[in-house]
mmCIF file of C-alpha atoms in Angstrom:
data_model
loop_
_atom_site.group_PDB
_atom_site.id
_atom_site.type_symbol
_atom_site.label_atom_id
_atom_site.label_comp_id
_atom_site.label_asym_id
_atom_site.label_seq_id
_atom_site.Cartn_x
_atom_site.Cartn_y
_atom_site.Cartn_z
ATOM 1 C CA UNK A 20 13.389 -13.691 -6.114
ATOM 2 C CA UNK A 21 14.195 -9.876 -4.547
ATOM 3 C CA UNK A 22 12.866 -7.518 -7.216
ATOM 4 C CA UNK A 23 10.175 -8.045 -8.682
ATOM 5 C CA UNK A 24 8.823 -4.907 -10.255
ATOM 6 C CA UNK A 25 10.528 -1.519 -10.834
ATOM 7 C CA UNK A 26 9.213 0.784 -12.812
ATOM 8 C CA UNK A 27 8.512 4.585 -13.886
ATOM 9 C CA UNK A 28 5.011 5.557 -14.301
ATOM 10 C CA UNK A 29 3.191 8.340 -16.628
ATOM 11 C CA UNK A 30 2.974 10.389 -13.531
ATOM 12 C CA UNK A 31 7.159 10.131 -12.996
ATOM 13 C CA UNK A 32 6.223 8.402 -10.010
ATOM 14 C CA UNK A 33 8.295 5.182 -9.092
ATOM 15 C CA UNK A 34 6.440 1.865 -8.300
ATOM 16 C CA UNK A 35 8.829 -1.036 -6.933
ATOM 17 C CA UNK A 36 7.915 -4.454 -5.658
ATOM 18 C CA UNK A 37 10.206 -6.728 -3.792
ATOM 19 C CA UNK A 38 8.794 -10.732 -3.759
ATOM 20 C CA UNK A 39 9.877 -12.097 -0.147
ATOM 21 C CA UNK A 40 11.931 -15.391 -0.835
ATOM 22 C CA UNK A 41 14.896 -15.034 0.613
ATOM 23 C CA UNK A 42 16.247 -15.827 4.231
ATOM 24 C CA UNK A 43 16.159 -13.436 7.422
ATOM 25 C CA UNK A 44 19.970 -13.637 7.033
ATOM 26 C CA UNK A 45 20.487 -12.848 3.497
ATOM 27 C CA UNK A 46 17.481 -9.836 3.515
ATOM 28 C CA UNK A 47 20.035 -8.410 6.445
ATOM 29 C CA UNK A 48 22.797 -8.709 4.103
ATOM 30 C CA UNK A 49 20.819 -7.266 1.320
ATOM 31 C CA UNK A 50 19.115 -4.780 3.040
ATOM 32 C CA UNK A 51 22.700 -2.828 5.014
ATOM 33 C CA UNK A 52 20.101 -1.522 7.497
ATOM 34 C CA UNK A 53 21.533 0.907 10.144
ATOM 35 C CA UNK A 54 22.469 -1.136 13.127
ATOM 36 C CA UNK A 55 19.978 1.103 15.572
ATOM 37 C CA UNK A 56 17.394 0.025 12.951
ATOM 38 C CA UNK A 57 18.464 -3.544 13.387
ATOM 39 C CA UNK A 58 18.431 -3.468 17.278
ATOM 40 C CA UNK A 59 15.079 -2.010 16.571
ATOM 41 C CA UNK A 60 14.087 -4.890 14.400
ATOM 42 C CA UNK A 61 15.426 -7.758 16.245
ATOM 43 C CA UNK A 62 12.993 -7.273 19.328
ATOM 44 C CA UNK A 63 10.161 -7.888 16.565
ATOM 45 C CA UNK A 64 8.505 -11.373 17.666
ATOM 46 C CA UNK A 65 7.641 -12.982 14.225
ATOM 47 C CA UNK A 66 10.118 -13.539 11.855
ATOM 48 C CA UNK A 67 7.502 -13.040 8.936
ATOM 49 C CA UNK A 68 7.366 -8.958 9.999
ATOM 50 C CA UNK A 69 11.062 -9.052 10.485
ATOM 51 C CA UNK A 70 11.838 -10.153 7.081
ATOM 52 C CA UNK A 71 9.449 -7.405 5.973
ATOM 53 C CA UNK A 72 10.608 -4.733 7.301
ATOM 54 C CA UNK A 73 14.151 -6.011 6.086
ATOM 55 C CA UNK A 74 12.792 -6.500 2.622
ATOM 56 C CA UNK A 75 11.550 -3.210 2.296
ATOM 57 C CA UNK A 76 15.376 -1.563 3.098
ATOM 58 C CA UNK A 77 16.628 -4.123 0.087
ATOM 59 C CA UNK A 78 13.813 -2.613 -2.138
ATOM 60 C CA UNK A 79 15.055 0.861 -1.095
ATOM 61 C CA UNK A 80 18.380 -0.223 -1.717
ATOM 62 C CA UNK A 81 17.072 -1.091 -5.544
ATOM 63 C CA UNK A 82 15.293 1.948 -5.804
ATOM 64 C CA UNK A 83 17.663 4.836 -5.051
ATOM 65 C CA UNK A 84 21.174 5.039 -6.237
ATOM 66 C CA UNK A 85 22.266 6.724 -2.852
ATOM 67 C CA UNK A 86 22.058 5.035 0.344
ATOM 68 C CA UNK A 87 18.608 6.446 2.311
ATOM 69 C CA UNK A 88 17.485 6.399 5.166
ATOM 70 C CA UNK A 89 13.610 5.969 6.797
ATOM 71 C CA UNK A 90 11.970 7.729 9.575
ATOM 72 C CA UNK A 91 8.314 7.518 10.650
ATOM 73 C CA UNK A 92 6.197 10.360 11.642
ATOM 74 C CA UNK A 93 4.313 10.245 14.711
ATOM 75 C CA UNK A 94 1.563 9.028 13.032
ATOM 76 C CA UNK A 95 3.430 6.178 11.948
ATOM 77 C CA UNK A 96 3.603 7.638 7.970
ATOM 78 C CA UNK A 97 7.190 7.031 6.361
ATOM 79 C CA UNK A 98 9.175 9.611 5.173
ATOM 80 C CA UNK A 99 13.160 9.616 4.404
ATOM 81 C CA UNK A 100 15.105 11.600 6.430
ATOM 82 C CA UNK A 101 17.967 12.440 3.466
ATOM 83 C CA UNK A 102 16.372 12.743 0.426
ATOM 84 C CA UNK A 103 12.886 14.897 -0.115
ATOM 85 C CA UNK A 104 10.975 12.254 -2.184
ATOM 86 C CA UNK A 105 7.755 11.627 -0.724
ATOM 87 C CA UNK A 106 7.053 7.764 -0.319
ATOM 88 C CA UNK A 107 4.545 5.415 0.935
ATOM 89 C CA UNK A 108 5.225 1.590 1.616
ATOM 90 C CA UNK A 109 3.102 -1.685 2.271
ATOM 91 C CA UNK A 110 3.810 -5.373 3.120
ATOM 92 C CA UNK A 111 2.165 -8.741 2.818
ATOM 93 C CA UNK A 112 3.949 -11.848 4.256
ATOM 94 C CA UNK A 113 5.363 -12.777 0.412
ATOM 95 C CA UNK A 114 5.361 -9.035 -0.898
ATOM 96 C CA UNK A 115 6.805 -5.456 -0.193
ATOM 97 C CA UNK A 116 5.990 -2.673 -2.113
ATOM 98 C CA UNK A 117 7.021 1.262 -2.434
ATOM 99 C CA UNK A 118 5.888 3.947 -4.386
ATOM 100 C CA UNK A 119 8.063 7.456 -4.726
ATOM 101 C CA UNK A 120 7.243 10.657 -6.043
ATOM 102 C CA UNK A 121 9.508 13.699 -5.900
ATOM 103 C CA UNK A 122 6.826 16.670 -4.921
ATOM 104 C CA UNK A 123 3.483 14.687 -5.813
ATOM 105 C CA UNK A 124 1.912 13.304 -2.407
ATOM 106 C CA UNK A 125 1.696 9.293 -2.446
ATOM 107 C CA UNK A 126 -0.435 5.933 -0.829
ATOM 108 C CA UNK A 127 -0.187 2.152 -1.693
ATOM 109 C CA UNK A 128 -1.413 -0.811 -0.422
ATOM 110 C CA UNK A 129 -0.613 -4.882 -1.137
ATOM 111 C CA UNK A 130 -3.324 -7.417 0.138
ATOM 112 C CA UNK A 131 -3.491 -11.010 -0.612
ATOM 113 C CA UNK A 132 -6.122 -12.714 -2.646
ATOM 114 C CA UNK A 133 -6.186 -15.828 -0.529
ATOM 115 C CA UNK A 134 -7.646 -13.612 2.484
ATOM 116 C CA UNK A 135 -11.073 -13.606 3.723
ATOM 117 C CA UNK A 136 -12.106 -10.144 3.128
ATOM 118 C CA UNK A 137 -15.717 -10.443 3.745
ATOM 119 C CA UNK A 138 -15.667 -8.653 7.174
ATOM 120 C CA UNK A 139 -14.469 -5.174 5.040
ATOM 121 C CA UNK A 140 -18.157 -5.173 3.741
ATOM 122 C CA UNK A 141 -19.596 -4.533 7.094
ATOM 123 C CA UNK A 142 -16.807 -2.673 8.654
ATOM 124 C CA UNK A 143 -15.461 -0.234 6.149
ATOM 125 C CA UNK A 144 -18.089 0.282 2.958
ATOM 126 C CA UNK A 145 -21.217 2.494 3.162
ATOM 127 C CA UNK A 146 -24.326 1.261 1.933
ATOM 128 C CA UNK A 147 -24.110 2.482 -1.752
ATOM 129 C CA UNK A 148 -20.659 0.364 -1.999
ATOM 130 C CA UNK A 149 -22.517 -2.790 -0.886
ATOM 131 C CA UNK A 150 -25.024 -2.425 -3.246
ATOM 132 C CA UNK A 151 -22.521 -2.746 -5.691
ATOM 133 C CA UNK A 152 -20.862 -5.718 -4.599
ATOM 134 C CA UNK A 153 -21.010 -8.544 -7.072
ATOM 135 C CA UNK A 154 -22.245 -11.899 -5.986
ATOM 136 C CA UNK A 155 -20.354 -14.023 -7.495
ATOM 137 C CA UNK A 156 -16.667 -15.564 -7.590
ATOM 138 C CA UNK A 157 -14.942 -11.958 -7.705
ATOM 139 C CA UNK A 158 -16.453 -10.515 -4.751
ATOM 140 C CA UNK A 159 -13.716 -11.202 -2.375
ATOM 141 C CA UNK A 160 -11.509 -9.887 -4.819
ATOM 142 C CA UNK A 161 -13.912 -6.480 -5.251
ATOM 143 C CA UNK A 162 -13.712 -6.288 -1.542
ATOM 144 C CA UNK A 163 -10.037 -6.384 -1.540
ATOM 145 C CA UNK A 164 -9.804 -3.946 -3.734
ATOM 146 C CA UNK A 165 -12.285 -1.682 -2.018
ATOM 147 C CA UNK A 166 -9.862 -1.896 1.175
ATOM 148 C CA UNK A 167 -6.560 -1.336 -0.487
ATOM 149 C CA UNK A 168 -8.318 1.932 -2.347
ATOM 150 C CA UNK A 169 -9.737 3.117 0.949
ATOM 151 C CA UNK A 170 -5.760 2.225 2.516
ATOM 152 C CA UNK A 171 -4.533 4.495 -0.055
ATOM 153 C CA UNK A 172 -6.794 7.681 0.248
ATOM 154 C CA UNK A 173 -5.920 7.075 4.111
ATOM 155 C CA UNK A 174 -2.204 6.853 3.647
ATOM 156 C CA UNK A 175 -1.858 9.824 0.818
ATOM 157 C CA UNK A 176 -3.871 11.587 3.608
ATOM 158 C CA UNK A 177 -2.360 10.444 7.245
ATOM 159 C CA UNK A 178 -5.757 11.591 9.087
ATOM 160 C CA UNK A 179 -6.640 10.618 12.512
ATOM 161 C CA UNK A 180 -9.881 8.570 13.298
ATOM 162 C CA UNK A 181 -10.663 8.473 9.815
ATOM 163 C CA UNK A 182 -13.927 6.310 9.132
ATOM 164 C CA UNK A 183 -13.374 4.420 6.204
ATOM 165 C CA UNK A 184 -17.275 3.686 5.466
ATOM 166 C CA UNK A 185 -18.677 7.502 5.784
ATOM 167 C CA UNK A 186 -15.587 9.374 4.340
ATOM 168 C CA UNK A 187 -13.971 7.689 1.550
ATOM 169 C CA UNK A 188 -16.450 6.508 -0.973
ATOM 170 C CA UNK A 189 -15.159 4.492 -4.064
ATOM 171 C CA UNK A 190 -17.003 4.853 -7.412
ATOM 172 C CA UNK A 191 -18.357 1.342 -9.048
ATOM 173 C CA UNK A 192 -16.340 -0.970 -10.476
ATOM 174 C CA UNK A 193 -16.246 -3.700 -12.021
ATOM 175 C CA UNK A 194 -13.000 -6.395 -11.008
ATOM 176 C CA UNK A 195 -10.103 -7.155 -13.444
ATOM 177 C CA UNK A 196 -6.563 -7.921 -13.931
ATOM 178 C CA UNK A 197 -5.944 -4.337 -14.165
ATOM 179 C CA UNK A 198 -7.660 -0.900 -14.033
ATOM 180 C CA UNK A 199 -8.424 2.752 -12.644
ATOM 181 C CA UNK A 200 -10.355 3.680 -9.550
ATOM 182 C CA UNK A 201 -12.395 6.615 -8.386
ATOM 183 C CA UNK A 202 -12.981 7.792 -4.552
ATOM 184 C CA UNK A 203 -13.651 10.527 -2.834
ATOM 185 C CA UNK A 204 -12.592 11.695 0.526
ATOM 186 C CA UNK A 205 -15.322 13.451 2.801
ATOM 187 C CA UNK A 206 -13.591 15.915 5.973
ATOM 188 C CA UNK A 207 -15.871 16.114 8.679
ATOM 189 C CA UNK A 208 -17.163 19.725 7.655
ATOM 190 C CA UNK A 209 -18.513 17.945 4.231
ATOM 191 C CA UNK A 210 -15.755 19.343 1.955
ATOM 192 C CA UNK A 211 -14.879 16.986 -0.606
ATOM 193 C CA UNK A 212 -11.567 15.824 -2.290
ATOM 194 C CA UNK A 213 -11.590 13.492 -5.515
ATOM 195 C CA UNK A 214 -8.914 10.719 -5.695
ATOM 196 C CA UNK A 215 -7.869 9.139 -9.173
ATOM 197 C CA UNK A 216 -5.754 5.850 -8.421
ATOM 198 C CA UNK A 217 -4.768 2.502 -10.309
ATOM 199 C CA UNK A 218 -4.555 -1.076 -9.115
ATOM 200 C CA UNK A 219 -2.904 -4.461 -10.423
ATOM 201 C CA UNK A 220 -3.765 -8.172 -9.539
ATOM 202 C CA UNK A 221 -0.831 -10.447 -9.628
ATOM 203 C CA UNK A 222 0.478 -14.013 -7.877
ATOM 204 C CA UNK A 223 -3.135 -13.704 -5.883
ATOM 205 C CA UNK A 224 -2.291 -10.097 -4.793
ATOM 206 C CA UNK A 225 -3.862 -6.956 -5.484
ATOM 207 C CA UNK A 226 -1.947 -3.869 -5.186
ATOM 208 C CA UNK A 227 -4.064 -0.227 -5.477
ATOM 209 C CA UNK A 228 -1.659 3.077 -5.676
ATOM 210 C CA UNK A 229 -2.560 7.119 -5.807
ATOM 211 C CA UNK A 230 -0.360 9.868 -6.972
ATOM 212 C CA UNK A 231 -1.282 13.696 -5.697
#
């Protein structure tokens, strides 16, 4: 399949999605990553991850009409080392997916529908988020939204030791194919920074992006 999804937003931020079909060989041929990165790569045990990280050059590759390049940060956030666009990337085993912004800050996250989130509830919601968990034949899918917001606030932010239950707290909502989001990110001296960010379900995936 390859691409997926590219497209502009509102914001001028860039959202692409890459859908993982294709063979390890022909993602390397797709992909023209750097042969350090490909060293780097090939000592990666599963093949699934492999293809991944392949699959997200290709989507670069789709995204940018120059040839870039990606670094990580010693905290593991992604950055690319020739061009100043500010970018934020996530992976399932079928999907990649990328979101750009020239100046604007960025975080995404992909999760699959057909996982069992119901250890998030106990491990990364506060009490008030519980209460509004729906019990019925959405809640996984509330749950795995829940995560993927509370991914995002923590990628856009790249703190250490941040506690996902006390210090990002996501306003009710109520689960559909589309549809904006509301958290807010607590520091540990109490100050407070509001979040505004979007999410899609598709192909049993839910992907939740911010933008500043």
């Amino acid at each position: 399949m390859g691409l997926y999804l590219k497209k502009k937003l509102e914001n001028e931020a860039r959202i692409g999605i890459w859908q993982i079909t294709e063979t390890e060989d022909e993602l390397i041929a797709l992909s023209s990553t750097p042969s350090d990165e490909m060293e780097e790569i090939s000592f990666i045990k599963s093949e699934s991850m492999r293809k991944q990280r392949l699959a997200v050059r290709a989507l670069l590759n789709a995204m940018f009409d120059e040839k870039v390049y990606l670094g990580h940060h010693d905290n593991g956030k992604p950055y690319i080392e020739n061009d100043s666009t500010n970018i934020s990337i996530t992976h399932t085993d079928k999907y990649v997916a990328v979101i750009l912004h020239e100046s604007e800050d960025v975080g995404i996250d992909i999760e699959s529908l057909d996982r069992d989130f119901s250890a998030v509830e106990k491990k990364a919601l506060s009490e008030d988020e519980i209460e509004d968990l729906e019990d019925d034949d959405k809640r996984n899918e509330q749950l795995a939204i829940y995560w993927c917001t509370k991914e995002a606030v923590f990628k856009r932010l790249s703190v250490y030791n941040l506690d996902f239950a006390e210090q990002i707290e996501v306003e009710r909502f109520h689960p559909r194919g589309e549809g904006e989001l509301e958290a807010t990110f607590i520091d540990k001296d109490g100050d407070e920074e509001q979040f505004e960010l979007e999410y899609i379900t598709f192909d049993r995936h839910v992907l939740v992006w911010l933008v500043g």
